[in-house]
Amino acid sequence: KKEIVPFSRVRKDVVVDPRLASNAFAGHEWGQKAHEDLIVTRGKGFTKEKNKKKRGSYRGGRIDTSAVGGIKFDD
């Protein structure tokens, strides 16, 4: 009997860097507030709600201008 293998674009032998394995949100003060407001919005309403937030005055937390979100690879 032939084994049924589900379709996958990624081969089984591909190793993923653990720093990239999760797509979970990990923001700072201002991003966390926006995330909490917008995570519950789905579909067409998301764009409308996002644009409403952009039009309003800024009421989030402190913006950390020295934060670095990049990942340095050893290549």
GROMACS .gro file of C-alpha atoms in nm:
model
   75
    1LYS     CA    1   0.000   0.000   0.000
    2LYS     CA    2   0.133   0.345  -0.096
    3GLU     CA    3   0.188   0.593   0.189
    4ILE     CA    4  -0.017   0.912   0.160
    5VAL     CA    5   0.201   1.221   0.203
    6PRO     CA    6   0.032   1.562   0.236
    7PHE     CA    7   0.142   1.831  -0.010
    8SER     CA    8   0.415   2.063   0.116
    9ARG     CA    9   0.619   2.326  -0.067
   10VAL     CA   10   0.902   2.282   0.184
   11ARG     CA   11   1.105   1.963   0.173
   12LYS     CA   12   1.130   1.757   0.493
   13ASP     CA   13   1.510   1.786   0.504
   14VAL     CA   14   1.508   2.170   0.527
   15VAL     CA   15   1.641   2.299   0.860
   16VAL     CA   16   1.488   2.625   0.985
   17ASP     CA   17   1.688   2.868   1.197
   18PRO     CA   18   1.519   2.872   1.542
   19ARG     CA   19   1.517   3.255   1.538
   20LEU     CA   20   1.288   3.238   1.233
   21ALA     CA   21   1.077   2.938   1.334
   22SER     CA   22   0.797   3.141   1.493
   23ASN     CA   23   0.590   3.415   1.332
   24ALA     CA   24   0.457   3.525   1.671
   25PHE     CA   25   0.432   3.898   1.732
   26ALA     CA   26   0.703   4.036   1.961
   27GLY     CA   27   0.658   4.412   1.964
   28HIS     CA   28   0.736   4.702   2.192
   29GLU     CA   29   0.502   4.939   2.380
   30TRP     CA   30   0.348   5.121   2.084
   31GLY     CA   31   0.332   4.813   1.864
   32GLN     CA   32   0.178   4.601   2.139
   33LYS     CA   33  -0.115   4.845   2.177
   34ALA     CA   34  -0.182   4.844   1.802
   35HIS     CA   35  -0.152   4.465   1.794
   36GLU     CA   36  -0.409   4.424   2.073
   37ASP     CA   37  -0.654   4.652   1.892
   38LEU     CA   38  -0.613   4.504   1.544
   39ILE     CA   39  -0.565   4.131   1.617
   40VAL     CA   40  -0.940   4.090   1.676
   41THR     CA   41  -1.030   4.252   1.341
   42ARG     CA   42  -1.065   4.020   1.042
   43GLY     CA   43  -1.137   4.064   0.672
   44LYS     CA   44  -1.228   4.392   0.502
   45GLY     CA   45  -1.277   4.565   0.835
   46PHE     CA   46  -0.904   4.539   0.909
   47THR     CA   47  -0.802   4.799   0.650
   48LYS     CA   48  -1.073   5.039   0.764
   49GLU     CA   49  -0.975   5.001   1.130
   50LYS     CA   50  -0.603   5.035   1.051
   51ASN     CA   51  -0.662   5.357   0.858
   52LYS     CA   52  -0.875   5.495   1.143
   53LYS     CA   53  -0.586   5.433   1.382
   54LYS     CA   54  -0.342   5.608   1.146
   55ARG     CA   55  -0.566   5.918   1.121
   56GLY     CA   56  -0.606   5.959   1.496
   57SER     CA   57  -0.355   6.123   1.724
   58TYR     CA   58  -0.078   5.903   1.857
   59ARG     CA   59  -0.159   5.763   2.203
   60GLY     CA   60   0.073   5.466   2.221
   61GLY     CA   61   0.372   5.409   2.444
   62ARG     CA   62   0.726   5.530   2.406
   63ILE     CA   63   0.882   5.469   2.063
   64ASP     CA   64   1.223   5.309   2.104
   65THR     CA   65   1.433   5.449   1.820
   66SER     CA   66   1.738   5.243   1.919
   67ALA     CA   67   1.558   4.907   1.893
   68VAL     CA   68   1.704   4.667   1.638
   69GLY     CA   69   1.480   4.399   1.493
   70GLY     CA   70   1.719   4.251   1.239
   71ILE     CA   71   1.886   3.911   1.250
   72LYS     CA   72   2.253   3.881   1.156
   73PHE     CA   73   2.341   3.565   0.964
   74ASP     CA   74   2.685   3.404   0.969
   75ASP     CA   75   2.714   3.361   0.590
   0.00000   0.00000   0.00000
